XYZ file of N, CA and C in Angstrom:
390
model
N -56.512 8.586 -86.129
C -55.743 7.500 -86.338
C -55.096 7.034 -85.074
N -55.279 5.740 -84.582
C -54.843 5.291 -83.312
C -53.454 4.783 -83.436
N -52.684 5.128 -82.175
C -51.386 4.537 -82.133
C -51.465 3.032 -82.098
N -50.380 2.308 -82.898
C -50.296 0.983 -82.920
C -49.691 0.555 -81.601
N -50.244 -0.484 -81.002
C -49.745 -1.031 -79.732
C -48.761 -1.945 -79.875
N -47.555 -1.664 -79.297
C -46.388 -2.593 -79.345
C -46.572 -3.913 -78.805
N -46.116 -5.024 -79.392
C -46.226 -6.291 -78.931
C -45.130 -6.589 -78.001
N -45.363 -7.368 -76.943
C -44.326 -7.565 -75.984
C -43.840 -9.002 -76.139
N -42.546 -9.172 -76.156
C -41.953 -10.559 -76.206
C -41.013 -10.735 -75.115
N -41.183 -11.858 -74.523
C -40.369 -12.271 -73.320
C -39.227 -13.251 -73.971
N -38.040 -12.766 -73.746
C -36.845 -13.548 -74.223
C -36.375 -14.374 -72.985
N -36.189 -15.618 -73.341
C -35.690 -16.613 -72.126
C -34.480 -17.314 -72.639
N -33.297 -16.998 -72.142
C -32.095 -17.778 -72.555
C -31.030 -17.426 -71.557
N -30.122 -18.602 -71.247
C -29.341 -18.505 -70.122
C -27.963 -17.774 -70.601
N -27.963 -17.559 -71.869
C -26.641 -16.921 -72.414
C -26.918 -15.409 -72.627
N -26.318 -14.505 -71.679
C -26.604 -13.084 -71.855
C -26.381 -12.486 -73.194
N -25.288 -12.916 -73.851
C -24.986 -12.265 -75.120
C -26.278 -12.542 -76.195
N -26.840 -13.812 -76.059
C -27.961 -13.999 -76.970
C -29.153 -13.057 -76.547
N -29.378 -12.967 -75.160
C -30.481 -12.262 -74.687
C -30.297 -10.773 -75.256
N -29.014 -10.204 -75.109
C -28.808 -8.832 -75.362
C -28.998 -8.599 -76.964
N -28.424 -9.607 -77.624
C -28.513 -9.463 -79.192
C -29.968 -9.447 -79.588
N -30.698 -10.484 -79.110
C -31.978 -10.629 -79.431
C -32.893 -9.486 -79.107
N -32.648 -8.978 -77.864
C -33.425 -7.755 -77.480
C -33.218 -6.603 -78.321
N -31.906 -6.402 -78.839
C -31.711 -5.337 -79.628
C -32.327 -5.446 -81.096
N -32.354 -6.746 -81.586
C -32.988 -6.932 -82.789
C -34.553 -6.627 -82.725
N -35.216 -7.226 -81.498
C -36.641 -7.069 -81.405
C -36.970 -5.483 -81.180
N -36.066 -4.685 -80.436
C -36.340 -3.312 -80.301
C -36.300 -2.585 -81.662
N -35.371 -3.033 -82.538
C -35.292 -2.329 -83.885
C -36.627 -2.738 -84.672
N -37.162 -3.908 -84.395
C -38.374 -4.348 -85.030
C -39.674 -3.712 -84.325
N -39.411 -2.784 -83.447
C -40.483 -2.049 -82.677
C -41.348 -3.045 -81.815
N -40.652 -3.892 -81.121
C -41.287 -4.701 -80.024
C -40.868 -4.202 -78.746
N -41.754 -4.370 -77.717
C -41.236 -4.302 -76.335
C -40.763 -5.574 -75.963
N -39.827 -5.509 -74.918
C -39.175 -6.836 -74.563
C -39.078 -6.916 -73.034
N -39.122 -8.167 -72.494
C -38.874 -8.549 -71.133
C -37.879 -9.615 -71.183
N -36.951 -9.700 -70.355
C -35.937 -10.739 -70.467
C -35.762 -11.495 -69.191
N -35.341 -12.775 -69.242
C -35.063 -13.702 -68.245
C -33.971 -14.725 -68.696
N -33.149 -14.999 -67.625
C -32.024 -15.970 -67.952
C -32.211 -17.378 -67.414
N -33.387 -17.668 -66.801
C -33.597 -18.983 -66.328
C -35.160 -19.333 -66.285
N -35.462 -20.485 -66.183
C -36.886 -20.861 -66.280
C -37.626 -20.543 -65.057
N -37.102 -20.513 -63.896
C -37.889 -20.078 -62.722
C -38.236 -18.667 -62.773
N -37.288 -17.777 -63.154
C -37.565 -16.420 -63.341
C -38.632 -16.133 -64.568
N -38.442 -16.932 -65.633
C -39.319 -16.780 -66.781
C -40.671 -16.969 -66.158
N -40.967 -18.080 -65.473
C -42.339 -18.331 -65.052
C -42.812 -17.128 -64.204
N -42.036 -16.591 -63.457
C -42.467 -15.402 -62.471
C -42.876 -14.228 -63.538
N -42.031 -14.019 -64.467
C -42.274 -12.852 -65.456
C -43.586 -13.186 -66.168
N -43.843 -14.414 -66.566
C -45.102 -14.826 -67.270
C -46.304 -14.538 -66.446
N -46.174 -15.025 -65.216
C -47.248 -14.828 -64.223
C -47.676 -13.474 -64.036
N -46.639 -12.535 -63.939
C -46.708 -11.102 -63.771
C -47.173 -10.360 -64.882
N -46.871 -10.838 -66.103
C -47.140 -10.005 -67.319
C -47.869 -10.718 -68.492
N -48.605 -11.912 -68.137
C -49.220 -12.769 -69.086
C -50.237 -11.998 -69.904
N -50.824 -10.919 -69.461
C -51.857 -10.101 -70.084
C -51.239 -9.237 -71.248
N -49.978 -9.085 -71.236
C -49.264 -8.271 -72.236
C -48.362 -8.972 -73.038
N -47.849 -10.166 -72.694
C -46.892 -11.021 -73.448
C -47.616 -11.612 -74.623
N -47.088 -11.339 -75.881
C -47.660 -11.738 -77.111
C -47.046 -13.116 -77.440
N -45.646 -13.209 -77.150
C -44.857 -14.294 -77.609
C -43.679 -14.453 -76.638
N -43.214 -15.768 -76.399
C -42.147 -16.125 -75.648
C -41.112 -16.761 -76.631
N -39.889 -16.183 -76.662
C -38.769 -16.861 -77.282
C -38.047 -17.597 -76.214
N -38.021 -18.896 -76.387
C -37.607 -19.769 -75.215
C -36.464 -20.781 -75.688
N -35.311 -20.588 -74.935
C -34.265 -21.523 -75.270
C -34.661 -22.914 -74.711
N -34.245 -24.051 -75.397
C -34.515 -25.217 -74.802
C -33.553 -25.689 -73.788
N -32.240 -25.432 -74.079
C -31.216 -26.053 -73.270
C -30.738 -24.960 -72.226
N -31.284 -25.122 -70.961
C -30.761 -24.169 -70.042
C -30.564 -25.011 -68.657
N -29.639 -24.584 -67.921
C -29.229 -25.184 -66.708
C -30.536 -25.290 -65.845
N -30.686 -26.391 -65.041
C -31.928 -26.435 -64.061
C -33.022 -26.954 -64.938
N -34.104 -26.128 -64.906
C -35.271 -26.441 -65.731
C -35.075 -26.150 -67.151
N -35.437 -27.087 -68.056
C -35.340 -26.887 -69.432
C -36.391 -26.043 -69.992
N -36.354 -25.485 -71.203
C -37.234 -24.789 -71.858
C -38.506 -25.562 -72.148
N -38.415 -26.897 -72.297
C -39.517 -27.781 -72.411
C -40.565 -27.771 -71.240
N -39.936 -27.721 -70.034
C -40.718 -27.668 -68.763
C -41.631 -26.319 -68.810
N -40.866 -25.184 -69.132
C -41.582 -23.862 -69.289
C -42.843 -23.908 -70.313
N -42.373 -24.559 -71.454
C -43.460 -24.636 -72.613
C -44.482 -25.460 -72.016
N -44.306 -26.568 -71.437
C -45.323 -27.449 -70.927
C -46.276 -26.697 -69.942
N -45.614 -26.007 -69.071
C -46.304 -25.295 -68.032
C -47.247 -24.103 -68.541
N -46.628 -23.381 -69.589
C -47.446 -22.429 -70.225
C -48.586 -22.900 -70.989
N -48.402 -23.918 -71.765
C -49.345 -24.500 -72.609
C -50.461 -25.223 -71.793
N -50.260 -25.569 -70.556
C -51.248 -26.356 -69.764
C -51.898 -25.409 -68.818
N -51.650 -24.007 -68.971
C -52.264 -23.150 -68.000
C -53.364 -22.344 -68.870
N -54.488 -22.412 -68.563
C -55.561 -21.709 -69.321
C -55.363 -20.233 -69.297
N -54.836 -19.682 -68.337
C -54.480 -18.170 -68.235
C -53.583 -17.684 -69.384
N -52.674 -18.738 -69.742
C -51.660 -18.393 -70.690
C -51.867 -18.767 -72.081
N -53.198 -19.286 -72.350
C -53.451 -19.886 -73.658
C -53.190 -19.009 -74.907
N -53.258 -17.745 -74.653
C -53.007 -16.759 -75.830
C -51.619 -16.364 -76.183
N -50.654 -16.971 -75.299
C -49.276 -16.525 -75.586
C -48.635 -17.725 -76.468
N -48.051 -17.183 -77.497
C -47.345 -17.983 -78.528
C -45.922 -18.300 -77.839
N -45.495 -19.516 -78.158
C -44.159 -20.043 -77.770
C -43.350 -20.444 -78.770
N -42.260 -19.699 -78.984
C -41.244 -20.098 -79.999
C -40.037 -20.733 -79.433
N -39.637 -21.854 -79.684
C -38.315 -22.426 -79.122
C -37.176 -21.989 -79.864
N -36.185 -21.499 -79.131
C -35.045 -21.363 -80.018
C -33.735 -22.122 -79.383
N -32.981 -22.697 -80.365
C -32.080 -23.622 -79.830
C -30.920 -23.742 -80.858
N -29.776 -24.239 -80.693
C -28.616 -24.582 -81.548
C -29.054 -25.834 -82.231
N -29.990 -26.600 -81.634
C -30.284 -27.900 -82.080
C -31.455 -27.911 -83.128
N -31.494 -28.502 -84.213
C -32.575 -28.614 -85.036
C -32.829 -30.056 -85.378
N -32.434 -30.872 -84.443
C -32.706 -32.258 -84.530
C -34.166 -32.617 -84.650
N -34.558 -33.562 -85.449
C -35.939 -33.907 -85.565
C -36.635 -34.291 -84.270
N -35.863 -34.916 -83.361
C -36.600 -35.352 -82.048
C -36.942 -34.082 -81.320
N -36.089 -33.055 -81.261
C -36.331 -31.823 -80.533
C -37.550 -31.155 -81.112
N -37.588 -31.081 -82.460
C -38.804 -30.488 -83.182
C -40.085 -31.326 -82.827
N -39.987 -32.576 -82.937
C -41.134 -33.395 -82.499
C -41.461 -33.213 -81.059
N -40.627 -33.193 -80.222
C -40.941 -33.049 -78.689
C -41.549 -31.694 -78.483
N -41.047 -30.708 -79.066
C -41.557 -29.297 -78.909
C -42.901 -29.226 -79.516
N -43.048 -29.773 -80.720
C -44.526 -29.779 -81.356
C -45.508 -30.527 -80.383
N -45.074 -31.720 -79.814
C -45.995 -32.521 -79.023
C -46.390 -31.709 -77.678
N -45.415 -30.906 -77.210
C -45.840 -30.088 -75.999
C -46.483 -28.766 -76.328
N -46.583 -28.560 -77.678
C -47.466 -27.313 -77.937
C -46.745 -26.066 -78.494
N -45.250 -26.243 -78.846
C -44.568 -25.191 -79.456
C -45.327 -24.629 -80.587
N -45.268 -23.268 -80.732
C -46.023 -22.777 -81.958
C -44.951 -22.662 -83.112
N -43.577 -22.697 -82.709
C -42.698 -22.556 -84.041
C -41.220 -22.733 -83.353
N -40.272 -22.861 -84.263
C -38.938 -23.020 -83.841
C -37.993 -21.929 -84.582
N -36.941 -21.429 -83.957
C -36.011 -20.658 -84.612
C -34.586 -21.303 -84.216
N -33.875 -21.494 -85.122
C -32.557 -22.241 -84.913
C -31.392 -21.221 -84.842
N -30.680 -21.133 -83.662
C -29.456 -20.178 -83.541
C -28.273 -20.856 -84.383
N -27.381 -19.990 -84.982
C -27.426 -18.638 -84.878
C -28.446 -18.084 -85.949
N -28.886 -16.850 -85.796
C -29.899 -16.236 -86.683
C -29.455 -14.788 -86.782
N -29.879 -14.335 -87.997
C -29.689 -12.779 -88.262
C -30.813 -12.189 -87.753
N -30.631 -10.885 -87.517
C -31.681 -9.911 -87.134
C -32.983 -9.918 -88.058
N -32.571 -10.019 -89.361
C -33.599 -9.877 -90.330
C -34.454 -11.221 -90.347
N -33.773 -12.424 -90.180
C -34.389 -13.688 -90.023
C -35.246 -13.763 -88.895
N -34.761 -13.284 -87.724
C -35.559 -13.358 -86.492
C -36.783 -12.477 -86.617
N -36.718 -11.166 -87.029
C -37.875 -10.329 -87.104
C -38.868 -10.866 -88.144
N -38.353 -11.351 -89.327
C -39.278 -11.822 -90.335
C -40.015 -13.031 -89.788
N -39.317 -13.936 -89.147
C -40.016 -15.138 -88.604
C -41.172 -14.817 -87.516
N -40.675 -13.809 -86.586
C -41.519 -13.387 -85.522
C -42.785 -12.710 -86.108
N -42.488 -11.825 -86.974
C -43.666 -11.175 -87.612
C -44.740 -12.189 -88.278
N -44.114 -13.233 -89.040
C -44.847 -14.208 -89.589
C -45.781 -15.022 -88.630
N -45.163 -15.379 -87.607
C -45.820 -16.139 -86.512
C -46.973 -15.397 -85.903
N -46.589 -13.983 -85.619
C -47.732 -13.188 -84.931
C -48.891 -12.898 -85.933
N -48.445 -12.691 -87.330
C -49.570 -12.464 -88.212
C -50.522 -13.691 -88.409
N -49.977 -14.920 -88.279
C -50.850 -16.135 -88.193
C -51.755 -16.169 -87.260
N -51.405 -15.651 -85.991
C -52.316 -15.672 -84.822
C -53.396 -14.538 -85.065
N -53.013 -13.432 -85.715
C -53.998 -12.326 -85.662
C -55.029 -12.510 -86.612
């Protein structure tokens, strides 16, 4: 029986409390995590770890570069084509959903969320890909 390989998720959010809480939930769900609190650092992490990142949880509203710009850069780079991008935000406005879809977001998760909601949604998204 082979050991199940843990999937790695990159969490990108400028709010440390959100990053810490999300990371705790994901570790309980048996995921490996990488974290970043800004777009520039996130792109560096993606570049260095793209071969093992299965999914990026990406906040839209961050100081400096927005999550949308990271999403666009990831989706337009052939090297990163297998990475799923899930936008998470406090906004669930239709125009945000439309803009995210247009740029290639694979899904949305609206904050606040429970650990159960987050893990359920992520497992559902990853299963669709597999």
